Short mmCIF file of C-alpha atoms in Angstrom, two decimals:
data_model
loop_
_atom_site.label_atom_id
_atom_site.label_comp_id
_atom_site.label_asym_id
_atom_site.label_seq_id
_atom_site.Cartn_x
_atom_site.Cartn_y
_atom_site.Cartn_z
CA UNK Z 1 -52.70 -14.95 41.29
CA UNK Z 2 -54.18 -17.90 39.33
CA UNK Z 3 -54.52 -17.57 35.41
CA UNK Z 4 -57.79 -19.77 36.25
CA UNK Z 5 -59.61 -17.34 38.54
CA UNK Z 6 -58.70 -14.55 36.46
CA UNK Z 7 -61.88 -12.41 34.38
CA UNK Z 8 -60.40 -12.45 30.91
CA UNK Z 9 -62.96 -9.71 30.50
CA UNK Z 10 -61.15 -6.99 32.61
CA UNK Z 11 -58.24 -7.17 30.29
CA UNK Z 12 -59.78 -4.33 27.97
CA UNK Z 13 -60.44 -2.75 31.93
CA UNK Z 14 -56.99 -2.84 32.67
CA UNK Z 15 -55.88 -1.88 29.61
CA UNK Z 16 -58.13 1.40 29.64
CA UNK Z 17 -56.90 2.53 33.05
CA UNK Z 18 -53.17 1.50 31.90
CA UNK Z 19 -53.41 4.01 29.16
CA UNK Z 20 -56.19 6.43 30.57
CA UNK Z 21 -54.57 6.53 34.05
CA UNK Z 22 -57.88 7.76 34.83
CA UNK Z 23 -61.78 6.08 35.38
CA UNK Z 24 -63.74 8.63 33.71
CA UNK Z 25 -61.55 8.49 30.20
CA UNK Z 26 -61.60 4.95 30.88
CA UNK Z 27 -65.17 4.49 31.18
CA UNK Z 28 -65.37 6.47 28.29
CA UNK Z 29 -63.05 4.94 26.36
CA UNK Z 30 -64.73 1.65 26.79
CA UNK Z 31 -68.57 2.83 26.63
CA UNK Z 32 -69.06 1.77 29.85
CA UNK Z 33 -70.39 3.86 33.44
CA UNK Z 34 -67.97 5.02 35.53
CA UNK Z 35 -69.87 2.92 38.57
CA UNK Z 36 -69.11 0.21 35.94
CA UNK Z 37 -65.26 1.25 35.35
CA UNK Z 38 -64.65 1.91 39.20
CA UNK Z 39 -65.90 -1.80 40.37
CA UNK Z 40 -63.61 -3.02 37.34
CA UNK Z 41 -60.67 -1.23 38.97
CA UNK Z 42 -61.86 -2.99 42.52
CA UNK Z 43 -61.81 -6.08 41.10
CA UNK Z 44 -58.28 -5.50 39.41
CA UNK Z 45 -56.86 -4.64 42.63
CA UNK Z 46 -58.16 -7.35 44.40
CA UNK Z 47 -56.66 -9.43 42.07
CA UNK Z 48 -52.92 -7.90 41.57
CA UNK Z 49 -53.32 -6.75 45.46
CA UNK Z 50 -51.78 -3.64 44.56
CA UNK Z 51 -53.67 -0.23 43.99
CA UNK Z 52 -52.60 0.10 40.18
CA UNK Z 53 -53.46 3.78 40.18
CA UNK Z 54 -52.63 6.30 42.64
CA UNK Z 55 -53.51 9.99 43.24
CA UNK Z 56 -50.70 12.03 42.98
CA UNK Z 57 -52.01 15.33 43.25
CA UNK Z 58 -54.79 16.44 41.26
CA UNK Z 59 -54.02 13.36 38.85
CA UNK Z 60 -53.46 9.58 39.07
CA UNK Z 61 -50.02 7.66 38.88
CA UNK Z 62 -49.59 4.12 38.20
CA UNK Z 63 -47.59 2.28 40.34
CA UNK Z 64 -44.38 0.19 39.48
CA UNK Z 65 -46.77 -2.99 39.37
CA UNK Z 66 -48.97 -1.08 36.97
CA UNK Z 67 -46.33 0.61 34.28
CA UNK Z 68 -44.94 -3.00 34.72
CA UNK Z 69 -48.02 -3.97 32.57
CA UNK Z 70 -48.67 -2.12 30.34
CA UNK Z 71 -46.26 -3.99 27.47
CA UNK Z 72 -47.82 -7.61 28.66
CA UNK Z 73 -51.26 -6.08 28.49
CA UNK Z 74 -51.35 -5.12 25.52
CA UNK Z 75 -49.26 -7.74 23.75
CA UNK Z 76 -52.06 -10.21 25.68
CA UNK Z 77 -54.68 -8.34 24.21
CA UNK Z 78 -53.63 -8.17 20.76
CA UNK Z 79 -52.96 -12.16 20.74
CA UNK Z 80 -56.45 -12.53 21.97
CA UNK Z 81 -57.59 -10.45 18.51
CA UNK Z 82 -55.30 -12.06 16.74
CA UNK Z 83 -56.69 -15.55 17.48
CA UNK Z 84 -60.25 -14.66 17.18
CA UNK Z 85 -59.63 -13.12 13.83
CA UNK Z 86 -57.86 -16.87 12.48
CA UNK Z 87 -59.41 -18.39 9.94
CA UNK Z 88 -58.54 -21.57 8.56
CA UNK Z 89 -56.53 -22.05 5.89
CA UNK Z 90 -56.23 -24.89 2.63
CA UNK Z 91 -53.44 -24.81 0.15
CA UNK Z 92 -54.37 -26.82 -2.27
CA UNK Z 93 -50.67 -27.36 -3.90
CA UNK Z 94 -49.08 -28.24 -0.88
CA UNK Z 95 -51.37 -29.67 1.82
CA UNK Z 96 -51.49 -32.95 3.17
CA UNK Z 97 -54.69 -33.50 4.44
CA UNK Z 98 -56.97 -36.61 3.91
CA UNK Z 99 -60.65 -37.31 3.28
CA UNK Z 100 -62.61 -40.36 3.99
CA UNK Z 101 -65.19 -40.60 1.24
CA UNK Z 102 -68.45 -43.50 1.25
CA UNK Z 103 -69.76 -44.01 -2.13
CA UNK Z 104 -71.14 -47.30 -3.79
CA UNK Z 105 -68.88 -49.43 -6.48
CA UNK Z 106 -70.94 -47.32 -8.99
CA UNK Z 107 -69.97 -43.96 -7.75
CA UNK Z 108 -66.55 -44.85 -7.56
CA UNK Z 109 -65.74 -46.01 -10.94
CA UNK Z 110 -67.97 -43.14 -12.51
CA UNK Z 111 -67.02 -40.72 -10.65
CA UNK Z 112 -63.99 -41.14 -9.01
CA UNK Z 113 -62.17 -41.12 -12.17
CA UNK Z 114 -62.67 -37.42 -12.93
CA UNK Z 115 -62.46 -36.40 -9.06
CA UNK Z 116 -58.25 -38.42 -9.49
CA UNK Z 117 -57.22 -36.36 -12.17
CA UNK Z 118 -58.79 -33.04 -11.00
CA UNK Z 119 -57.50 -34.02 -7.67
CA UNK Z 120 -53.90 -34.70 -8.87
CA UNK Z 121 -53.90 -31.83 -10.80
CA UNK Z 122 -54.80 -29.42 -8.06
CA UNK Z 123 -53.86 -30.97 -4.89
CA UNK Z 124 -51.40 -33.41 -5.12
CA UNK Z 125 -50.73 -34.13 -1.56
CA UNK Z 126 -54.32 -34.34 -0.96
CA UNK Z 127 -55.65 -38.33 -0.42
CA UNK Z 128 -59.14 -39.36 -0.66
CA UNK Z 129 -60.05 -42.54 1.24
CA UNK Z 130 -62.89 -44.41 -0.57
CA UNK Z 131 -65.18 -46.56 1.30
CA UNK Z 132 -68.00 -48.59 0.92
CA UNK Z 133 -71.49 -46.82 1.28
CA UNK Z 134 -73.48 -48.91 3.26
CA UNK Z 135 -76.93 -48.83 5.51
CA UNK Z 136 -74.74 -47.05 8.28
CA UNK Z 137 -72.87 -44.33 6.56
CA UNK Z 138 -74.58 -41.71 7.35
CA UNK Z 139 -74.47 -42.00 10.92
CA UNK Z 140 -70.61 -42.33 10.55
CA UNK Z 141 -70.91 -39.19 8.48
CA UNK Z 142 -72.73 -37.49 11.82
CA UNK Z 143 -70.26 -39.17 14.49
CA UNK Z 144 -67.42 -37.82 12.36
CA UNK Z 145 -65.89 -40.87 11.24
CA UNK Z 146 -66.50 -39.99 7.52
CA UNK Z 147 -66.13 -36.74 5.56
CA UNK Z 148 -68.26 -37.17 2.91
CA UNK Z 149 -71.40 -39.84 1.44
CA UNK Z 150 -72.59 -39.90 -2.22
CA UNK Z 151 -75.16 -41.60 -2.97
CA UNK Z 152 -78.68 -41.68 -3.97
CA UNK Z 153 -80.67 -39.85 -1.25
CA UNK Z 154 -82.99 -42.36 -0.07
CA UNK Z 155 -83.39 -42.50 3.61
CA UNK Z 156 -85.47 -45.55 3.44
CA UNK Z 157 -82.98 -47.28 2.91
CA UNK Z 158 -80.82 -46.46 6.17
CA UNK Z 159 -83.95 -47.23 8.21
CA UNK Z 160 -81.91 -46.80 11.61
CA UNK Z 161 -80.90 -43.79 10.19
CA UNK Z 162 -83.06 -40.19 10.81
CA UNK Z 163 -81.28 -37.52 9.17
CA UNK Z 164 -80.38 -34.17 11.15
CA UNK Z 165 -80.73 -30.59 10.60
CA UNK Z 166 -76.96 -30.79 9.84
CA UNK Z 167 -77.32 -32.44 6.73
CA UNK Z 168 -76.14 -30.76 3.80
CA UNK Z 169 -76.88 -31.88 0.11
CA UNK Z 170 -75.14 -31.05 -3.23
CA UNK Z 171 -76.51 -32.79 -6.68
CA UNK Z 172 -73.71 -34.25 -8.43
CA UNK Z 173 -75.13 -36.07 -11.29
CA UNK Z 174 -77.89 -38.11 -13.24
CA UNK Z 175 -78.14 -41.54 -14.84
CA UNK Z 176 -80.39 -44.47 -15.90
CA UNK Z 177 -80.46 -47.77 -16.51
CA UNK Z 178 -80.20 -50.42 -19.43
CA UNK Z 179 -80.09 -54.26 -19.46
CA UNK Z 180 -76.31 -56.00 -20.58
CA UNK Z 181 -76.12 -59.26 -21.81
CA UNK Z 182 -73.45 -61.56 -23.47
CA UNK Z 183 -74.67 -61.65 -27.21
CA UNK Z 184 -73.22 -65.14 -27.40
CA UNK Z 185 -75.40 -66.89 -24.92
CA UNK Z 186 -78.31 -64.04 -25.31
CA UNK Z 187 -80.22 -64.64 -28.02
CA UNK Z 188 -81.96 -61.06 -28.81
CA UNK Z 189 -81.34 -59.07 -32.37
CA UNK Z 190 -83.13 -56.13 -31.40
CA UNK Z 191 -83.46 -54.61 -28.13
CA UNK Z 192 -84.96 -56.87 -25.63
CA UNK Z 193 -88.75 -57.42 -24.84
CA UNK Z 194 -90.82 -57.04 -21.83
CA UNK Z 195 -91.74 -60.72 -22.60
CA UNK Z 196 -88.12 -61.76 -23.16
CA UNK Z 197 -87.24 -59.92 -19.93
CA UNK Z 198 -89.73 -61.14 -17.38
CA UNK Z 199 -88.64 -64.83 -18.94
CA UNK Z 200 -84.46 -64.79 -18.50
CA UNK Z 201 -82.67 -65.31 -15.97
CA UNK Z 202 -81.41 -62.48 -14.08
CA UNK Z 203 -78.76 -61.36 -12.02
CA UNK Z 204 -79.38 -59.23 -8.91
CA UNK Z 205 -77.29 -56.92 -6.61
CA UNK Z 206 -78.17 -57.03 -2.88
CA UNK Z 207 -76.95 -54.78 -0.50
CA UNK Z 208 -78.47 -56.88 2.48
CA UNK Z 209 -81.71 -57.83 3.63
CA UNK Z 210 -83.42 -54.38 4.38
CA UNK Z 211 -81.86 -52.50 1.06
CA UNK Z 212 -84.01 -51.97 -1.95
CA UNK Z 213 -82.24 -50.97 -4.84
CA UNK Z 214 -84.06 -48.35 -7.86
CA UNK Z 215 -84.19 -51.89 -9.91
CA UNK Z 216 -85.91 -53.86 -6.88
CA UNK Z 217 -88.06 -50.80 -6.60
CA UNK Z 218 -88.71 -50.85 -10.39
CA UNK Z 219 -89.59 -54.92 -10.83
CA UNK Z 220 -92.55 -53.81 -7.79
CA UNK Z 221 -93.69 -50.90 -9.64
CA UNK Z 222 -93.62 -53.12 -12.84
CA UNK Z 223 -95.26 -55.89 -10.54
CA UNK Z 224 -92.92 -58.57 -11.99
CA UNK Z 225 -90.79 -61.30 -10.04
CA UNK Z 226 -87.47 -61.72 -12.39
CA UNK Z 227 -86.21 -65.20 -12.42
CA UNK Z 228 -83.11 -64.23 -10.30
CA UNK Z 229 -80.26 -66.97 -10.62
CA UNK Z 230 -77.47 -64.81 -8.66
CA UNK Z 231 -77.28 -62.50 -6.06
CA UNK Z 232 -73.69 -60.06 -6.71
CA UNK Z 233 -72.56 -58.01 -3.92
CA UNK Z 234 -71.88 -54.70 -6.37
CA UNK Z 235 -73.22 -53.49 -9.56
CA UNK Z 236 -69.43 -54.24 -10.92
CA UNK Z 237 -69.10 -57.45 -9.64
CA UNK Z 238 -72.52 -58.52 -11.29
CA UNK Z 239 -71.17 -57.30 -14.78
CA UNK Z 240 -68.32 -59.38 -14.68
CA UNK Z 241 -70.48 -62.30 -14.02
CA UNK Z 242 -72.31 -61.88 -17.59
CA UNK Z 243 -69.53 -63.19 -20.05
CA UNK Z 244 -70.44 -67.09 -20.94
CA UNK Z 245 -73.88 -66.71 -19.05
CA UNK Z 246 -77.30 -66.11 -20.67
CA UNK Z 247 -78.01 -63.99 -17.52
CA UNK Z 248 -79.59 -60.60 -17.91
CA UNK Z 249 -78.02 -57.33 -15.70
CA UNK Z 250 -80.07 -54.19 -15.31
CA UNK Z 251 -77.38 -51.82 -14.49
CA UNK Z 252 -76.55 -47.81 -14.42
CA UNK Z 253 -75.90 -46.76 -18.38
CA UNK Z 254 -72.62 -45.45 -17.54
CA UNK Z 255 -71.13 -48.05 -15.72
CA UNK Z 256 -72.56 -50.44 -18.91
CA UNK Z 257 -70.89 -48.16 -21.29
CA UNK Z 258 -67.49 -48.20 -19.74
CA UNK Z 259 -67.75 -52.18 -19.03
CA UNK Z 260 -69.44 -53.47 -21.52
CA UNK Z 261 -67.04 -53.45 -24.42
CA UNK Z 262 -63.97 -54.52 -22.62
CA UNK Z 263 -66.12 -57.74 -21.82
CA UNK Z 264 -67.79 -58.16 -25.49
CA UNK Z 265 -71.32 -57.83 -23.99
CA UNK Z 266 -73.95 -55.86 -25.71
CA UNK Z 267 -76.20 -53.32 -23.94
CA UNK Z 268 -80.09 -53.01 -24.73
CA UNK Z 269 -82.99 -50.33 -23.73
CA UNK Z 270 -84.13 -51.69 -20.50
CA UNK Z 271 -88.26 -52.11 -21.09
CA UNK Z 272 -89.59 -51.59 -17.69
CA UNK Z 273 -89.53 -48.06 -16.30
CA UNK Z 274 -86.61 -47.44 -13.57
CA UNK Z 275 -86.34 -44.59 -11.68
CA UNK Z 276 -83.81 -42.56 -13.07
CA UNK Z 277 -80.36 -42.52 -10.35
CA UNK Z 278 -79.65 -39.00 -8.45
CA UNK Z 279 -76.16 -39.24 -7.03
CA UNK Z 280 -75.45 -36.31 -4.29
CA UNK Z 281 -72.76 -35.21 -2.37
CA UNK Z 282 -73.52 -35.59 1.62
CA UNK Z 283 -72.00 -33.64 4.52
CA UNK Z 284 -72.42 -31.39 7.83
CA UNK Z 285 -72.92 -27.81 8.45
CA UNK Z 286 -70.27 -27.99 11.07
CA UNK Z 287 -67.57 -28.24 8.30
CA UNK Z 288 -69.21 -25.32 5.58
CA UNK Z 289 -66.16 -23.00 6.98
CA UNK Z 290 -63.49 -25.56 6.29
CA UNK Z 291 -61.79 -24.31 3.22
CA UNK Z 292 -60.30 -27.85 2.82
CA UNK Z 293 -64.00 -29.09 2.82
CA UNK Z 294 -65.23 -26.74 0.48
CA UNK Z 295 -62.07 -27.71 -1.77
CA UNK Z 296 -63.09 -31.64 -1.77
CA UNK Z 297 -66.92 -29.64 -2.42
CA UNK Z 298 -65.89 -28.07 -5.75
CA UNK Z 299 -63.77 -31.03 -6.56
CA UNK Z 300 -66.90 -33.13 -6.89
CA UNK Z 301 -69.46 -30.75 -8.29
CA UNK Z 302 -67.09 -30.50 -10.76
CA UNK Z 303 -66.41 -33.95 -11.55
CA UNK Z 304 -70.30 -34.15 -11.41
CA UNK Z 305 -70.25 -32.09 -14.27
CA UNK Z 306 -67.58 -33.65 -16.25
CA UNK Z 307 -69.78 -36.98 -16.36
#
């Protein structure tokens, strides 16, 4: 009697005749025929190779293999409901579960920020893994290897990259830009020019050869070529290139504002239109019933809206 060539489907069956002792209650019982109920019992006796119910009479008896199951039966039964009914479960004050998170330099020192202190707050035990968003996070994010992106959704710039039907999207926040110079080696008094701008020397973050940033994206819509004297791999890294340098940054307002002092530079309108950033929070359907998942969710909508 192999667990493998068993129906798990004539449990409820056996179960029925068990406690009916009888095909036409069972069939009954079960909203079934009784054609239905009797090649149930056929099968069930193949299997066991014992008649389970016997006549006795004008009724039916169950044998000694039968009453035998009737405990196991319906202890097998209720596990069965038991596991189907599971849901999963996240305690946020004591789990110890981690999240691997791809978000640019920009995102991270933004947002991150509020997402530590709610995070430490709420779920201490709970570790989110940044990474680097890059042209091939999003097809981590599909294979599983990642959790969550944010990021500006721009799918032009993950050209290998078609998103799914599985893709879910969650707004998190808005900024712009503005230029940042050092006001030693800048010489501006008011906020600077369209002339002054197209003239200075500029710094420029690249995220490799086939990535266009909102600023790229702006100097073409602008149809200006920037005098660019460096090339930074991260909006952060560029900033802290400005100090002693006449070179001009265009950069996200809020990373300027929290940078900019520490490093005595000054921050100034920027005078060509930039699209204005969208940063959303990226995942798959196949984790919307994870209550751990929707945790990290709220975490960041929040912290969105704490910016």
């Amino acid at each position: 009697m192999q667990f493998h060539n068993f129906d798990l489907n004539l449990l409820r069956s056996l179960d029925a005749f068990l406690t009916e002792r009888n095909v036409t209650r069972a069939a009954e019982k079960l909203f079934v025929t009784q054609q239905a109920m009797s090649a149930s019992l056929r099968r069930l006796r193949e299997h066991f190779d014992d008649e389970l119910l016997v006549r006795v009479g004008r009724s039916f008896e169950l044998t000694p293999l039968a009453a035998a199951l009737i405990d196991p039966v319906k202890n097998s039964l209720q596990s069965i409901q038991t596991a189907l009914q599971v849901r999963p479960k996240f305690e946020p004050k004591t789990e110890r579960r981690h999240f691997k998170v791809a978000m640019t330099d920009y995102a991270a020192m933004v947002l991150m920020p509020s997402v530590v202190r709610l995070l430490l707050q709420t779920a201490p035990f709970t570790v989110i893994h940044v990474e680097r968003l890059d042209a091939d996070s999003y097809s981590r994010l599909e294979r599983g290897d990642l959790d969550f992106c944010v990021g500006l959704i721009d799918w032009e710039n993950h050209r290998v990259y078609k998103p799914s039907e599985h893709i879910r999207i969650e707004w998190l926040f808005r900024d712009d830009f503005v230029c940042v110079v050092d006001p030693l080696h800048f010489n501006c008094t008011g906020d600077i020019t369209l002339e002054q701008y197209m003239n200075a020397p500029h710094g420029q973050v690249s995220f490799g050869s086939d990535w266009r940033t909102l600023i790229d994206r702006g100097w073409l819509k602008a149809d200006i070529e920037p005098r660019i004297v460096t090339k930074a791999p991260s909006f952060s890294s560029l900033i802290m290139m400005l100090p002693g340098t006449p070179l001009v940054a265009t950069i996200h307002r809020r990373m300027a504002q929290s940078m900019a002092k520490a490093l005595n530079l000054r921050i100034m309108e920027c005078p060509i239109e930039i699209r204005s950033l969208e940063e959303s929070l990226v995942w798959l359907d196949r984790n919307d019933t994870d209550p751990g998942h929707g945790f990290i969710r709220e975490l960041f909508k929040e912290a969105g809206r704490k910016i």
